[in-house]
Coordinates of C-alpha atoms and ligand atoms in Angstrom, one line a residue:
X484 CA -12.2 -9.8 -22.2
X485 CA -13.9 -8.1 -19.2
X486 CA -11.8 -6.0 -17.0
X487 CA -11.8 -6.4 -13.4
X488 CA -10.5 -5.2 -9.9
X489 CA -7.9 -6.8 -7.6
X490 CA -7.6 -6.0 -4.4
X491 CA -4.6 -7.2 -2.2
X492 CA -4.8 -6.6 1.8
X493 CA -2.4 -7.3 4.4
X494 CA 0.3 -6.3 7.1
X495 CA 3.0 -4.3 6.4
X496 CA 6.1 -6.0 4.3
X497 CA 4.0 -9.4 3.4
X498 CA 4.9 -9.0 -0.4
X499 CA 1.9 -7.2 -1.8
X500 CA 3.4 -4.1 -3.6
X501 CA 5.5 -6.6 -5.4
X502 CA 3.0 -9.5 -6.2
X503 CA 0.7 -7.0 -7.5
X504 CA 2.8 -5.0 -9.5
X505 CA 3.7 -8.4 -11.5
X506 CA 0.4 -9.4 -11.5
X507 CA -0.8 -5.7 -13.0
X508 CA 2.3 -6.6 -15.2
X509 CA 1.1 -10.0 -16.3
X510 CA -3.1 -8.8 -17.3
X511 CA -2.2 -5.4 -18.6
X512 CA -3.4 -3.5 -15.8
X513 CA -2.8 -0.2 -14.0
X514 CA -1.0 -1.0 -10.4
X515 CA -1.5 1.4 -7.7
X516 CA 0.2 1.3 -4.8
X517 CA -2.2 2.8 -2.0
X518 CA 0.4 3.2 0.9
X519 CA 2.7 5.2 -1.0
X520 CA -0.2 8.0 -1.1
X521 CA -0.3 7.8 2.7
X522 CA 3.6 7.7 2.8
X523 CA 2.9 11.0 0.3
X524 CA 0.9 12.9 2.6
X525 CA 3.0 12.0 5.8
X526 CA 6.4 13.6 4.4
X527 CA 4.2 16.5 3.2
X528 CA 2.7 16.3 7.0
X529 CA 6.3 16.1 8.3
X530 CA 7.8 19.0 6.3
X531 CA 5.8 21.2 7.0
X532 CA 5.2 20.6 11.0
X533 CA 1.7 20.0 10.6
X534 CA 0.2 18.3 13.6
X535 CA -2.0 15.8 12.1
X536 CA -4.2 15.7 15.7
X537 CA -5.2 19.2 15.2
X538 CA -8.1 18.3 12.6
X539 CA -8.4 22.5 10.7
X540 CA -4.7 22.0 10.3
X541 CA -5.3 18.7 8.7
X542 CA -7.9 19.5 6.5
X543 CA -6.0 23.3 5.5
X544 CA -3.0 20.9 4.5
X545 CA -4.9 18.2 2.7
X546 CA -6.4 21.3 0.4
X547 CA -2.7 21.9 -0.8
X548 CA -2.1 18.5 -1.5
X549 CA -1.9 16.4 -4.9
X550 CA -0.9 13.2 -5.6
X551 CA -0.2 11.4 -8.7
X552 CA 1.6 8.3 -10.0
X553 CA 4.1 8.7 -12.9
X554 CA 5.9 5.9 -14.8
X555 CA 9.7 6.1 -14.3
X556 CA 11.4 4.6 -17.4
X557 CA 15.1 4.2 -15.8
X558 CA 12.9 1.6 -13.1
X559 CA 10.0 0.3 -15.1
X560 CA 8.0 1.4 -11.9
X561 CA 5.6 4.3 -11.1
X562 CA 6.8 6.7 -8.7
X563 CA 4.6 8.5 -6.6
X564 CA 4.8 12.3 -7.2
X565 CA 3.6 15.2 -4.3
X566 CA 3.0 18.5 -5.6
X567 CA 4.5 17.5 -9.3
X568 CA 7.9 16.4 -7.3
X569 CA 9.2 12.7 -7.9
X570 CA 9.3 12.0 -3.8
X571 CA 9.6 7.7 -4.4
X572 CA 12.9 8.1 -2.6
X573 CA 11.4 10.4 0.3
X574 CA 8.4 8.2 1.1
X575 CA 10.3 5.2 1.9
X576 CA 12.4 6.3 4.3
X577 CA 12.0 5.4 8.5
X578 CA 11.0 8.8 9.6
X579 CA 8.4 8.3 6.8
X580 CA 7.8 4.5 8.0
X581 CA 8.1 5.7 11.7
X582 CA 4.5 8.4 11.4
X583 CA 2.7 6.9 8.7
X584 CA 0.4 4.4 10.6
X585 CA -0.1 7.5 12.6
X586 CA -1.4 9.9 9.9
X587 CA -3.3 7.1 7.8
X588 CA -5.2 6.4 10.9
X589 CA -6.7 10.4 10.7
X590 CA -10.1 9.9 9.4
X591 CA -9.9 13.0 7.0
X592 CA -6.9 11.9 5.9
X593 CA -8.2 8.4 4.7
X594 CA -11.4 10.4 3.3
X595 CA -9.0 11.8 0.9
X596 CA -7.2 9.1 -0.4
X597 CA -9.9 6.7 -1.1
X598 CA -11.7 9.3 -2.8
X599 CA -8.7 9.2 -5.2
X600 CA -7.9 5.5 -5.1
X601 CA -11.6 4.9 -5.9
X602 CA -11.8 7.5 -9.0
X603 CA -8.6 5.0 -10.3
X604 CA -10.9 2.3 -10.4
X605 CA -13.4 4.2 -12.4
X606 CA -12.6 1.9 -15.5
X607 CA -11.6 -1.1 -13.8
X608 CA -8.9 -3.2 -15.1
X609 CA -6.6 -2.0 -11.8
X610 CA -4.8 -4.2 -9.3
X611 CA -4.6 -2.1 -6.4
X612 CA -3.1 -3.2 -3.0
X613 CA -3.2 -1.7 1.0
X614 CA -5.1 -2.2 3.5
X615 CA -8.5 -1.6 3.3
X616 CA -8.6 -2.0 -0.7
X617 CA -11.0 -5.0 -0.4
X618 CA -13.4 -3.8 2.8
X619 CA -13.5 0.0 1.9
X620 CA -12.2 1.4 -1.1
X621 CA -13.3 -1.1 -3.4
X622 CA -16.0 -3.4 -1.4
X623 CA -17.5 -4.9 -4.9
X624 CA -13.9 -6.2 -6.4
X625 CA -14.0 -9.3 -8.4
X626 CA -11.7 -10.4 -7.1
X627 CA -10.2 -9.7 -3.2
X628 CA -6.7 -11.5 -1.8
X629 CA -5.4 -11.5 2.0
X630 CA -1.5 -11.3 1.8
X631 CA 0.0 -12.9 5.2
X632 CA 3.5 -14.2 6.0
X633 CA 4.9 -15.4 9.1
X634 CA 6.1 -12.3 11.4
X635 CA 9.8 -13.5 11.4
X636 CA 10.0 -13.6 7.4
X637 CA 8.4 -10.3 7.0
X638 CA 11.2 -9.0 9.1
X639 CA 14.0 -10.2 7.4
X640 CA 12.6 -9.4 4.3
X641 CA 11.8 -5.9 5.2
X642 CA 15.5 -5.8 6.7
X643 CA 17.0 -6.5 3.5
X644 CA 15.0 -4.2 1.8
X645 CA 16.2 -1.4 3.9
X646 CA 19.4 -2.6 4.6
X647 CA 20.5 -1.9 1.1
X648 CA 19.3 1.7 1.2
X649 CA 21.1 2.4 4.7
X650 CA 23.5 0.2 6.5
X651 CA 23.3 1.3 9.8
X652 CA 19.7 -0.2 9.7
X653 CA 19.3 -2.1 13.1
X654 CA 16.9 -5.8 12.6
X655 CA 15.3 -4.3 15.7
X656 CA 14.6 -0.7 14.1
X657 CA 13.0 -2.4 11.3
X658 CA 11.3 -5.3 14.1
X659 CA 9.6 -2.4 16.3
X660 CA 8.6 0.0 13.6
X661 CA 6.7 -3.6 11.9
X662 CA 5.2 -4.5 15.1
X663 CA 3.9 -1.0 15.7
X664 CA 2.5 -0.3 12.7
X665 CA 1.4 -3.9 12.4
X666 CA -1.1 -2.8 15.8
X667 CA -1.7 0.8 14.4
X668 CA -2.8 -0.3 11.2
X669 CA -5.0 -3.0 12.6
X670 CA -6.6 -1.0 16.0
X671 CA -7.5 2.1 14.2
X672 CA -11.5 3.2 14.5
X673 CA -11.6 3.8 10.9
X674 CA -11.3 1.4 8.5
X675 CA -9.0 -0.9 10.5
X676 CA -7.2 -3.4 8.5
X677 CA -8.8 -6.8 8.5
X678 CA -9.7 -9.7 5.9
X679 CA -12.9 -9.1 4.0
X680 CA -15.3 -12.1 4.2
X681 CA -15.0 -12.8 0.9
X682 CA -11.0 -12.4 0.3
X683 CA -9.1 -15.5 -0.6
X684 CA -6.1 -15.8 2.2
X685 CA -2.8 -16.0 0.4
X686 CA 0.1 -17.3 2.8
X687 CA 3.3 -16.8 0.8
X688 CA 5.9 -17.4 3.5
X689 CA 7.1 -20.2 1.9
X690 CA 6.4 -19.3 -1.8
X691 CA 9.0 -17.7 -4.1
X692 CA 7.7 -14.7 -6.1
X693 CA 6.9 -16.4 -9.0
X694 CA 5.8 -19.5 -7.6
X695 CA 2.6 -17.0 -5.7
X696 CA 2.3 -14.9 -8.7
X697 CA 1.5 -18.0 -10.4
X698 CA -1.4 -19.1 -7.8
X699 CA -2.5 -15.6 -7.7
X700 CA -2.3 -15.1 -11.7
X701 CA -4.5 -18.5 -11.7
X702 CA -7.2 -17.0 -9.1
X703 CA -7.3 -14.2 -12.0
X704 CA -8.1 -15.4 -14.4
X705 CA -10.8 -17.9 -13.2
X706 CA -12.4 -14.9 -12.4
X707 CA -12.1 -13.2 -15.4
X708 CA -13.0 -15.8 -17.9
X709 CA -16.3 -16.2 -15.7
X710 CA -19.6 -15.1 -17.4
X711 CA -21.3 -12.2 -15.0
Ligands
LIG396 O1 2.0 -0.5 2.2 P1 2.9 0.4 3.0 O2 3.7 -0.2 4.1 O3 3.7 1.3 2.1 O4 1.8 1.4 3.8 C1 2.3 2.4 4.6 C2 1.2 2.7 5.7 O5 0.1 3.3 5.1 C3 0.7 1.5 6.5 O6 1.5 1.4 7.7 C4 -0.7 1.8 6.7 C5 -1.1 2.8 5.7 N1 -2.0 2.3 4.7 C6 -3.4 2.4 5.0 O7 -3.7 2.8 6.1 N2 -4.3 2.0 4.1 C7 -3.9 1.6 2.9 N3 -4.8 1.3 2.0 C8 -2.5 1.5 2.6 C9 -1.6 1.9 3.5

């Protein structure tokens, strides 16, 4: 069976890390989750007071950097590790949240994760989700999805997510750091999120988890039981 790439774009908090963890789950593939290297090099960014507009300090940082994903058996998930430390936790906290549409949008900062997230697609057979997965990082996928939901549903679902790691989480916290990063992540010069002409739009708002891992899972396999 030939093995493929799977890209899934979209806003923050539509569902992706999830439907394609499942869906890496389902075809035997490696899932990589490309935010949580930019969440990675944001904490590193914020411990160590580097000012990510001041490009030498940037690029001195990045040199001391490295990232890695490392199954966790106690979760069944990959955590992200910086510098050999298990930082899952770390990265997905709201002063993490709060910058990290700030520091993706650094252009050397992107020129270092993709050169990464691309060498993990060397031998294909990834499902890797983000932002610009389908446009930049891997422009010749198989196969490339568009992950939307309505704005109100991404909140609450975000809020819940948070709400169970800290309770004094304000819906409007979680709202206003959506909606920023939301216009961040889209506005940016360099490789700003948007659909690629050829992704196939996935609106799950109304889908349960497995209901659009089925559709998706479908899409899939079309795809890979094609002759190329
Ligand atoms: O998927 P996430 O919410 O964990 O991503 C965190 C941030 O990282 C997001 O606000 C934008 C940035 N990001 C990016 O610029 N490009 C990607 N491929 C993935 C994430």
């Amino acid at each position: 069976m030939r093995k493929i790439i799977i890209t899934l774009d979209g806003f923050s908090s539509c569902g992706k890390s999830t439907l394609a963890r499942q869906l890496a789950n389902e075809l035997n593939y490696v899932f990589i989750d490309s935010g949580a290297m930019y969440r990675a090099i944001t904490l590193y960014f914020l411990r160590h007071r580097i000012d990510w507009n001041h490009q030498a300090e940037v690029v001195n940082a990045l040199k001391n950097i490295s990232l890695d994903f490392q199954y966790n058996a106690d979760t069944g998930k990959s955590d992200m590790f910086l510098n050999h430390e298990d930082v899952e936790v770390f990265i997905r906290e709201m002063h993490v949240s709060d910058n990290v549409s700030a520091v993706s949008a650094v252009k050397e900062v992107r020129e270092f994760a993709v050169a990464q997230q691309q060498l993990m697609g060397n031998k294909k057979g990834i499902v890797m989700d983000g932002r610009d997965i389908g446009t930049t990082v891997f422009p010749n996928a198989e196969l490339k999805i568009f992950v939307m939901a309505d704005p109100a549903i991404r909140v609450e679902r975000r809020y819940k997510e948070m709400f169970e790691k800290n309770p004094t989480i304000s819906i409007e916290e979680v709202k206003n750091n959506l909606e920023s990063r939301d216009y961040i992540d889209s506005h940016r010069e360099v490789s700003p999120l948007r659909k690629a002409d050829d992704a196939i739009e996935l609106d799950n708002s109304n889908l349960t988890r497995e209901e659009q891992l089925e559709v998706v899972l479908k899409w899939a396999n079309e795809v890979i039981s094609k002759p190329h």
